[in-house]
GROMACS .gro file of C-alpha atoms in nm:
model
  306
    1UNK     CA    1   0.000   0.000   0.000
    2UNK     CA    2   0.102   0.355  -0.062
    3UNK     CA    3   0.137   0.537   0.238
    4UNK     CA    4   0.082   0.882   0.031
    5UNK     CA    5  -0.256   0.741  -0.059
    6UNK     CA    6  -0.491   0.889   0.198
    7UNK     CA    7  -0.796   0.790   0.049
    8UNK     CA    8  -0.722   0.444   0.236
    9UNK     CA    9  -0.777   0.528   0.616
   10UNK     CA   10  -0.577   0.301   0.880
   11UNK     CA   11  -0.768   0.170   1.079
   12UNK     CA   12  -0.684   0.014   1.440
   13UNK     CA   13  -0.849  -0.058   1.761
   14UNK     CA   14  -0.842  -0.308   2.080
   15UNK     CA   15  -1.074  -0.650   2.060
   16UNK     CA   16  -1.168  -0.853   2.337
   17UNK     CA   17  -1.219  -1.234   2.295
   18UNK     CA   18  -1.432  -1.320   2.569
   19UNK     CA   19  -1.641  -1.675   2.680
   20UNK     CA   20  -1.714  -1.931   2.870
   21UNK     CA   21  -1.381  -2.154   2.971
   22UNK     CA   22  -1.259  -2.407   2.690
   23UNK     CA   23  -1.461  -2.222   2.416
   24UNK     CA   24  -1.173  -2.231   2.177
   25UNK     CA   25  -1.069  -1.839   2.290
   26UNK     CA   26  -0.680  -1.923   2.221
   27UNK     CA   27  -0.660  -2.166   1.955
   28UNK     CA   28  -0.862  -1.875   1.770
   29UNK     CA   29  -0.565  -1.615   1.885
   30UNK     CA   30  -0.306  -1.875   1.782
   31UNK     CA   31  -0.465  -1.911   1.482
   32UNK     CA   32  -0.516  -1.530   1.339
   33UNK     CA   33  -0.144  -1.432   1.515
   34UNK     CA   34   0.002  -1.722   1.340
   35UNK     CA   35   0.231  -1.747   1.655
   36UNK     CA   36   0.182  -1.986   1.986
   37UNK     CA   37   0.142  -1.710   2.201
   38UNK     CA   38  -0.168  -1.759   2.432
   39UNK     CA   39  -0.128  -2.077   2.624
   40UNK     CA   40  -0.353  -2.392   2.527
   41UNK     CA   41  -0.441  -2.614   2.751
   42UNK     CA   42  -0.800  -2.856   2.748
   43UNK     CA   43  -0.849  -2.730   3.125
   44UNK     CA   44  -1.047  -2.444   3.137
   45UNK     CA   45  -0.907  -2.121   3.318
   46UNK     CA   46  -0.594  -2.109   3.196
   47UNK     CA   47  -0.561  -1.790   3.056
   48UNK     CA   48  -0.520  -1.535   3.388
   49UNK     CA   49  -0.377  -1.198   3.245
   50UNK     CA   50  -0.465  -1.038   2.956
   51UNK     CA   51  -0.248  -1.212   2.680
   52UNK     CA   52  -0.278  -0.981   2.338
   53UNK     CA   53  -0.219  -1.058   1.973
   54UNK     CA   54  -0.127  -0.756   1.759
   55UNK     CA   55  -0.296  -0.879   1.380
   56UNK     CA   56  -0.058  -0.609   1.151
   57UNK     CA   57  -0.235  -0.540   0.786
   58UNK     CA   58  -0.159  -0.314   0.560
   59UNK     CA   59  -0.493  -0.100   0.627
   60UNK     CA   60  -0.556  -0.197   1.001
   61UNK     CA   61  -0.442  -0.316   1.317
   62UNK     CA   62  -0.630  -0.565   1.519
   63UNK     CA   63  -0.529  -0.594   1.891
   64UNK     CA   64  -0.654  -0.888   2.034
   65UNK     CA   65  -0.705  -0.900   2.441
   66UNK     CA   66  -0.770  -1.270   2.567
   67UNK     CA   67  -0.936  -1.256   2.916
   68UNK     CA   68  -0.964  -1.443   3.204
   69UNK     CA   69  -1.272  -1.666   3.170
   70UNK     CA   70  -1.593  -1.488   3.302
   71UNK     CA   71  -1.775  -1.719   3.578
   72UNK     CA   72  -1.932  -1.639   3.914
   73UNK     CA   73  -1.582  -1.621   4.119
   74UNK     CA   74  -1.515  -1.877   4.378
   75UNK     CA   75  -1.169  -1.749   4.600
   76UNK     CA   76  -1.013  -1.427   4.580
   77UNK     CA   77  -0.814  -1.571   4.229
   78UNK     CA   78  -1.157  -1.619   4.032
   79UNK     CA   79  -1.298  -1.280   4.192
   80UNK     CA   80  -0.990  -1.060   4.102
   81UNK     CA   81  -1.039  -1.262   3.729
   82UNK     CA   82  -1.360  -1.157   3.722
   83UNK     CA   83  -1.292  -0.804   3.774
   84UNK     CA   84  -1.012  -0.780   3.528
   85UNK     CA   85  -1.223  -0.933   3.264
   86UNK     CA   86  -1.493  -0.654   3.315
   87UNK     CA   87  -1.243  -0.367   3.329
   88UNK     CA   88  -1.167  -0.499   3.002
   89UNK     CA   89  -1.464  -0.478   2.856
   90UNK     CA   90  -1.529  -0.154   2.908
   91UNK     CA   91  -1.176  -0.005   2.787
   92UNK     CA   92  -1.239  -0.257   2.411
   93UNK     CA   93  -1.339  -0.137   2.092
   94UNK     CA   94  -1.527  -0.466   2.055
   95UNK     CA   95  -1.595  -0.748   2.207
   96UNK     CA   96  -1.588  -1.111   2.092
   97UNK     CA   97  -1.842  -1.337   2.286
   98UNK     CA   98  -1.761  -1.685   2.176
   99UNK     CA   99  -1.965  -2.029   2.236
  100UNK     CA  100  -1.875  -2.325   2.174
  101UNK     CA  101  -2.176  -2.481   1.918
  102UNK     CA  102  -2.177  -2.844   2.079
  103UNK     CA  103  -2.298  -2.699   2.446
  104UNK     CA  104  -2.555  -2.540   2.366
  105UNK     CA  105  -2.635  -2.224   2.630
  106UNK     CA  106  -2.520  -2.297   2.949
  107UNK     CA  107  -2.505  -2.115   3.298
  108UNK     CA  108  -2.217  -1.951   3.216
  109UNK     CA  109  -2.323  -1.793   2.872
  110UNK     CA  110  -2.667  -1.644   3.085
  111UNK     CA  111  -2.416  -1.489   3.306
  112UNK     CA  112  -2.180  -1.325   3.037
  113UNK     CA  113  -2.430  -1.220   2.858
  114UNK     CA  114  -2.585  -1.009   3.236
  115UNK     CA  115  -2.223  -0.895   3.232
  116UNK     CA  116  -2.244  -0.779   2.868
  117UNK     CA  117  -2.552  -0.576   2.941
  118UNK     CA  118  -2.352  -0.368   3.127
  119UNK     CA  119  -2.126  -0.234   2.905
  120UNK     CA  120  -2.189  -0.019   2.606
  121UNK     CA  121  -1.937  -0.188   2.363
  122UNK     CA  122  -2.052  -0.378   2.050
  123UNK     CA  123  -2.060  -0.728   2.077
  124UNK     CA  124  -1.999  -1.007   1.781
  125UNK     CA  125  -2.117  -1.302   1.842
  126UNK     CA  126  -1.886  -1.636   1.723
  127UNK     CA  127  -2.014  -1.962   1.714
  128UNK     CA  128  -1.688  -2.191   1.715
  129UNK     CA  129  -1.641  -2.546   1.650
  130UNK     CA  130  -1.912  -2.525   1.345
  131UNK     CA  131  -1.684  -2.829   1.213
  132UNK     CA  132  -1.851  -3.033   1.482
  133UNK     CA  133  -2.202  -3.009   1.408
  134UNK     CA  134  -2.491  -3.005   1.120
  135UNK     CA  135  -2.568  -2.652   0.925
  136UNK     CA  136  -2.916  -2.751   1.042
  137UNK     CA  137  -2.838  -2.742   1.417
  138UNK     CA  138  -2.712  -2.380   1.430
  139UNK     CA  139  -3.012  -2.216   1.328
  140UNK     CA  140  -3.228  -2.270   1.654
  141UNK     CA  141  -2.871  -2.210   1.835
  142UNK     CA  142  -2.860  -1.841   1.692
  143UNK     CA  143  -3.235  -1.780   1.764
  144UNK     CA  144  -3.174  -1.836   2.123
  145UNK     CA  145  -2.887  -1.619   2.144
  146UNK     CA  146  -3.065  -1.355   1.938
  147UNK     CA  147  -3.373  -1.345   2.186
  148UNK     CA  148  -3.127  -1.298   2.488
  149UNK     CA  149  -2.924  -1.013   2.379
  150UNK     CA  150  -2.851  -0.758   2.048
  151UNK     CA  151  -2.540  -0.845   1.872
  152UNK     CA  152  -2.407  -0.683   1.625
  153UNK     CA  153  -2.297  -0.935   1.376
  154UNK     CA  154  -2.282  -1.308   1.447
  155UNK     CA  155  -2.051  -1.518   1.318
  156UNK     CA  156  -2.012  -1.890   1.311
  157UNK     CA  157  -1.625  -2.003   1.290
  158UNK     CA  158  -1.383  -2.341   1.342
  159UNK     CA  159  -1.102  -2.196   1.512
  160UNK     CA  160  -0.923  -2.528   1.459
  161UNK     CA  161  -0.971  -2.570   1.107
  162UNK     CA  162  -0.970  -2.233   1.011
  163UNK     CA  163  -1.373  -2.209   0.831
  164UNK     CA  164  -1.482  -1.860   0.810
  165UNK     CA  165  -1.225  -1.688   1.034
  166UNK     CA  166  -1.107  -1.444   0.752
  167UNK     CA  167  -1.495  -1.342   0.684
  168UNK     CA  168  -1.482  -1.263   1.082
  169UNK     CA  169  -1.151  -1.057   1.043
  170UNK     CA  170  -1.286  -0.827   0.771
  171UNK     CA  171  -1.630  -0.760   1.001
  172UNK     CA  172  -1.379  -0.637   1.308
  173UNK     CA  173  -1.168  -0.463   1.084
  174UNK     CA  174  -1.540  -0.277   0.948
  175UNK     CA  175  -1.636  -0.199   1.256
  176UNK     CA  176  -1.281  -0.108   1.427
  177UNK     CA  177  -1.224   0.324   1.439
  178UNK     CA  178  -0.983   0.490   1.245
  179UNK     CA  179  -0.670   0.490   1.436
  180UNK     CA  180  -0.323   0.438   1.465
  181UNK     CA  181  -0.103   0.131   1.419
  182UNK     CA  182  -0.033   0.141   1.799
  183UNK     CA  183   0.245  -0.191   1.761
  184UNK     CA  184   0.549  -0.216   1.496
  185UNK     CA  185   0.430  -0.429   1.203
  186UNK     CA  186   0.683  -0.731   1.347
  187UNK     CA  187   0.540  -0.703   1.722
  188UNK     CA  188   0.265  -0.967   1.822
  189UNK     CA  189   0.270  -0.932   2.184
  190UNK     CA  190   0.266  -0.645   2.406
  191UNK     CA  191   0.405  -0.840   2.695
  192UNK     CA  192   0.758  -0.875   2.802
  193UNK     CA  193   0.932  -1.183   2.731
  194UNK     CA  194   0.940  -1.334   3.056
  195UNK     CA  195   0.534  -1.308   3.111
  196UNK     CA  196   0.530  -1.583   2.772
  197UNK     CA  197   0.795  -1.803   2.924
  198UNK     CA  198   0.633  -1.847   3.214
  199UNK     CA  199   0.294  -1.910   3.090
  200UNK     CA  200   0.446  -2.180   2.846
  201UNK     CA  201   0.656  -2.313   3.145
  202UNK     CA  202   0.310  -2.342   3.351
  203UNK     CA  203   0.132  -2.504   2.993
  204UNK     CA  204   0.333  -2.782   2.991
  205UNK     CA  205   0.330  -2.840   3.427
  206UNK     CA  206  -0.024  -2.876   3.341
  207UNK     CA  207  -0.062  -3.041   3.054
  208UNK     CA  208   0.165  -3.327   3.212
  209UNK     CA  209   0.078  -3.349   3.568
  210UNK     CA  210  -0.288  -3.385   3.405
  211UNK     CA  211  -0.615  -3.389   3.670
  212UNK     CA  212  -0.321  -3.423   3.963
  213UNK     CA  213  -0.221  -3.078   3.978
  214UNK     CA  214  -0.526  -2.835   3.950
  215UNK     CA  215  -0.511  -2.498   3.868
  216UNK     CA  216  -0.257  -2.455   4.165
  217UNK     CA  217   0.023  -2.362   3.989
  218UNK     CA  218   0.192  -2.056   3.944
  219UNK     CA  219   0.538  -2.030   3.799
  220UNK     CA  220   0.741  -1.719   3.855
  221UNK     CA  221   1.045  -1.595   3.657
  222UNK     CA  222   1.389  -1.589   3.886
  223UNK     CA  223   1.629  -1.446   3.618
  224UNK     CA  224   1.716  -1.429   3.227
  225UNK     CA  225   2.027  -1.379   3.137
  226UNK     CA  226   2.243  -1.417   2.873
  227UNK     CA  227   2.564  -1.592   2.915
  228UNK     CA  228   2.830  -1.442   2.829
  229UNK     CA  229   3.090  -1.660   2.706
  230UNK     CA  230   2.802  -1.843   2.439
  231UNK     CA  231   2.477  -1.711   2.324
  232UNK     CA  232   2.258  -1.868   2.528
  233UNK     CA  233   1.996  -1.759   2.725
  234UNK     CA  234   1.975  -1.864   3.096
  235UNK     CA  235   1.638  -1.901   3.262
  236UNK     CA  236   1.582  -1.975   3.621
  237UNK     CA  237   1.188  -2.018   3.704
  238UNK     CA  238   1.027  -2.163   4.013
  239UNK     CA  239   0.729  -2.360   3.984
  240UNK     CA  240   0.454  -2.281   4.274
  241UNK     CA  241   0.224  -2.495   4.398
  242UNK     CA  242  -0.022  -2.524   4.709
  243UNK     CA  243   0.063  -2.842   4.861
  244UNK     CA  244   0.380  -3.095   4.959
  245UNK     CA  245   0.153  -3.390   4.798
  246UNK     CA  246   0.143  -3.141   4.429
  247UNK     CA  247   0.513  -3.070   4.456
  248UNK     CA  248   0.594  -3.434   4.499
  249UNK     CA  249   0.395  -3.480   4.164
  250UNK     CA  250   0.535  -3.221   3.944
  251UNK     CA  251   0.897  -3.315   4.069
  252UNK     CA  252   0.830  -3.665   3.998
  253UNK     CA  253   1.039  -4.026   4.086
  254UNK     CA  254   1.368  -3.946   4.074
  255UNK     CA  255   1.307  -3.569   3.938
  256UNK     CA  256   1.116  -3.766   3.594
  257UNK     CA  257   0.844  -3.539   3.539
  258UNK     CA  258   1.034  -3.186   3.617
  259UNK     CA  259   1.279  -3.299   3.374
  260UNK     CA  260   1.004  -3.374   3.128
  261UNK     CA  261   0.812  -3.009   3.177
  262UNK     CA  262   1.166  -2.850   3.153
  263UNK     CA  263   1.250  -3.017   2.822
  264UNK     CA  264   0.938  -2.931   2.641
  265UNK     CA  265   0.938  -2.584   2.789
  266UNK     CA  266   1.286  -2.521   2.690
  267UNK     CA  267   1.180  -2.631   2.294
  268UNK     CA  268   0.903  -2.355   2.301
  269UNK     CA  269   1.116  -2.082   2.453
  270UNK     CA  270   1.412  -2.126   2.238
  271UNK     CA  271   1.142  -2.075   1.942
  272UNK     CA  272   1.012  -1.792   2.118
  273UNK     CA  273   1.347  -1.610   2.160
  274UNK     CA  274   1.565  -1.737   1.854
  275UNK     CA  275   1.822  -1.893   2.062
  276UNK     CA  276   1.940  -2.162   2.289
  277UNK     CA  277   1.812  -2.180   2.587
  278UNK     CA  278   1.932  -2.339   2.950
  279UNK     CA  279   1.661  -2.398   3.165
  280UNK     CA  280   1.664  -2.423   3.533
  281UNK     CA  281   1.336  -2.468   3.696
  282UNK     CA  282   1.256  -2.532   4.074
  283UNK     CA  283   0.969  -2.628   4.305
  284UNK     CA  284   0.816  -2.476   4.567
  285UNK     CA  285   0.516  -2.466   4.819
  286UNK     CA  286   0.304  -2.212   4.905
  287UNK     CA  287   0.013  -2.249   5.083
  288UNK     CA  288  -0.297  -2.168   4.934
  289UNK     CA  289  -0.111  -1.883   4.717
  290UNK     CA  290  -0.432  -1.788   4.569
  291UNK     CA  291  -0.639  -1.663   4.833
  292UNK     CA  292  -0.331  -1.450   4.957
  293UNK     CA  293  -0.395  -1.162   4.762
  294UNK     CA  294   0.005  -1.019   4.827
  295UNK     CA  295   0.120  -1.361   4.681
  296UNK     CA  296  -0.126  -1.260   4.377
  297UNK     CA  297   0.061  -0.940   4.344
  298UNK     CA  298   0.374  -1.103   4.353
  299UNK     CA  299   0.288  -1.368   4.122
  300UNK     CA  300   0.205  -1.074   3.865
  301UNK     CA  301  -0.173  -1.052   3.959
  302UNK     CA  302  -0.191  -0.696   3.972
  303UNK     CA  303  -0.466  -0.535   4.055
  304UNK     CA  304  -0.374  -0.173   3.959
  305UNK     CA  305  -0.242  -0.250   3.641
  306UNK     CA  306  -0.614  -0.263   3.497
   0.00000   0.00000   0.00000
């Protein structure tokens, strides 16, 4: 495109991908960044800060915010979620609200959509997982959601194979204000380094330790350095968990399964940061971390960052 042409305005804005947990919100990130940059995992909740994909064109910018999943809280960790999810909301351009087709409306999409009377941003609505289902079972789908609330557009979409999710791109990028490009063309996160690592460190502590190991993990980022006689990078990261019986798992006999999450860790962070990486990763207890809101804050739960 030729910059001097200014009949072509740039166009730019903040989106916010928002849904029940396991709806498909980061495979759909993964998939329009082109990068593995918000966590996936097939447990629900494990997106906790807002993780954002900057979408470059050569007429627009899509941000992309990935929230915490909205559900009625449970401990301090789901309620301080809850109340960055809704912050976000408010400070979007648009929001995505997306169901998964093969549930149906549950609970949880009666209470978003409360939430999303609340707030005066536009809302799409995406259907994912379309590749799971009949054409013919959508229909009374969308009537339902259309009775409980005014969307602007809706959108049915497979995140996982792709259907439809360039149609959905050009209806954000219609509805998105004129505006800056507010990243460099090559950036697709806004958050440092370290914040990635440690959410693909915590990806693969869950992934392996399975239905052991709840959502009581928290891994925080020691140091990264670079050596200085080679060119790699040296990460030290502690693994946090609530109880002696969950460290015991994640350390494993004979140190097995640490040595496993740091391996497959270590692959994904040297892809992330172009070089080789040492990894040094540790395990430690702290009781019932997430209803101590300080240990929040120092775990990078901050409240006053939204």
């Amino acid at each position: 495109m030729n910059k001097e042409n200014h009949t072509h305005t740039y166009k730019s804005g903040f989106i916010s991908i928002i849904g029940r947990p396991n709806v498909g919100k980061s495979t759909f990130l993964n998939r329009v960044i082109g990068q593995k940059i918000a966590i996936m995992s097939d447990k629900p909740q494990t997106t906790r800060n807002k993780v954002q994909g900057v979408l470059t064109q050569n007429d627009a910018q899509m941000i992309f915010i990935d929230t915490p999943g909205i559900h009625k809280p449970k401990h301090k960790l789901g309620d301080f979620m809850m109340k960055v999810a809704i912050n976000t909301l408010k400070e979007v351009d648009l929001i995505l609200f997306m169901v998964n087709v093969e549930e149906g409306i549950g609970r949880g999409d009666e209470f978003i959509i409360e939430k999303l009377k609340t707030v005066k941003t536009p809302v799409f609505l995406v259907l994912n997982k379309i590749d799971q289902v009949h054409p013919d079972e959508l229909i009374p789908l969308i009537e339902k959601y259309k009775e409980r609330f005014d969307f602007q557009e809706i959108v049915p979409i497979s995140a996982l194979q792709g259907n439809n999710v360039e149609t959905l791109l050009t209806q954000i990028k219609e509805i998105l204000p004129e505006g800056p490009q507010y990243y460099p063309a090559d950036q697709v996160t806004d958050h440092p380094e370290r914040f990635i690592i440690s959410e693909l460190i915590r990806e693969k502590a869950l992934h392996l330790t399975r239905e052991e190991v709840p959502h009581s993990i928290a891994v925080v980022i020691d140091s990264i350095k670079k050596m200085e006689e080679s060119e790699t990078i040296h990460v030290m990261a502690t693994i946090v968990v609530e109880r002696d019986s969950q460290k015991g798992i994640v350390i494993g006999k004979q140190g097995k399964m640490l040595k496993e999450i740091g391996q497959r860790a270590r692959q994904d962070i040297e892809h992330l940061l172009g070089s080789k990486v040492f990894l040094e990763l540790w395990v430690k207890v702290q009781k019932d971390w997430r209803n101590k809101l300080s240990q929040l804050r120092d775990y990078g739960f901050r409240e006053d960052e939204y």
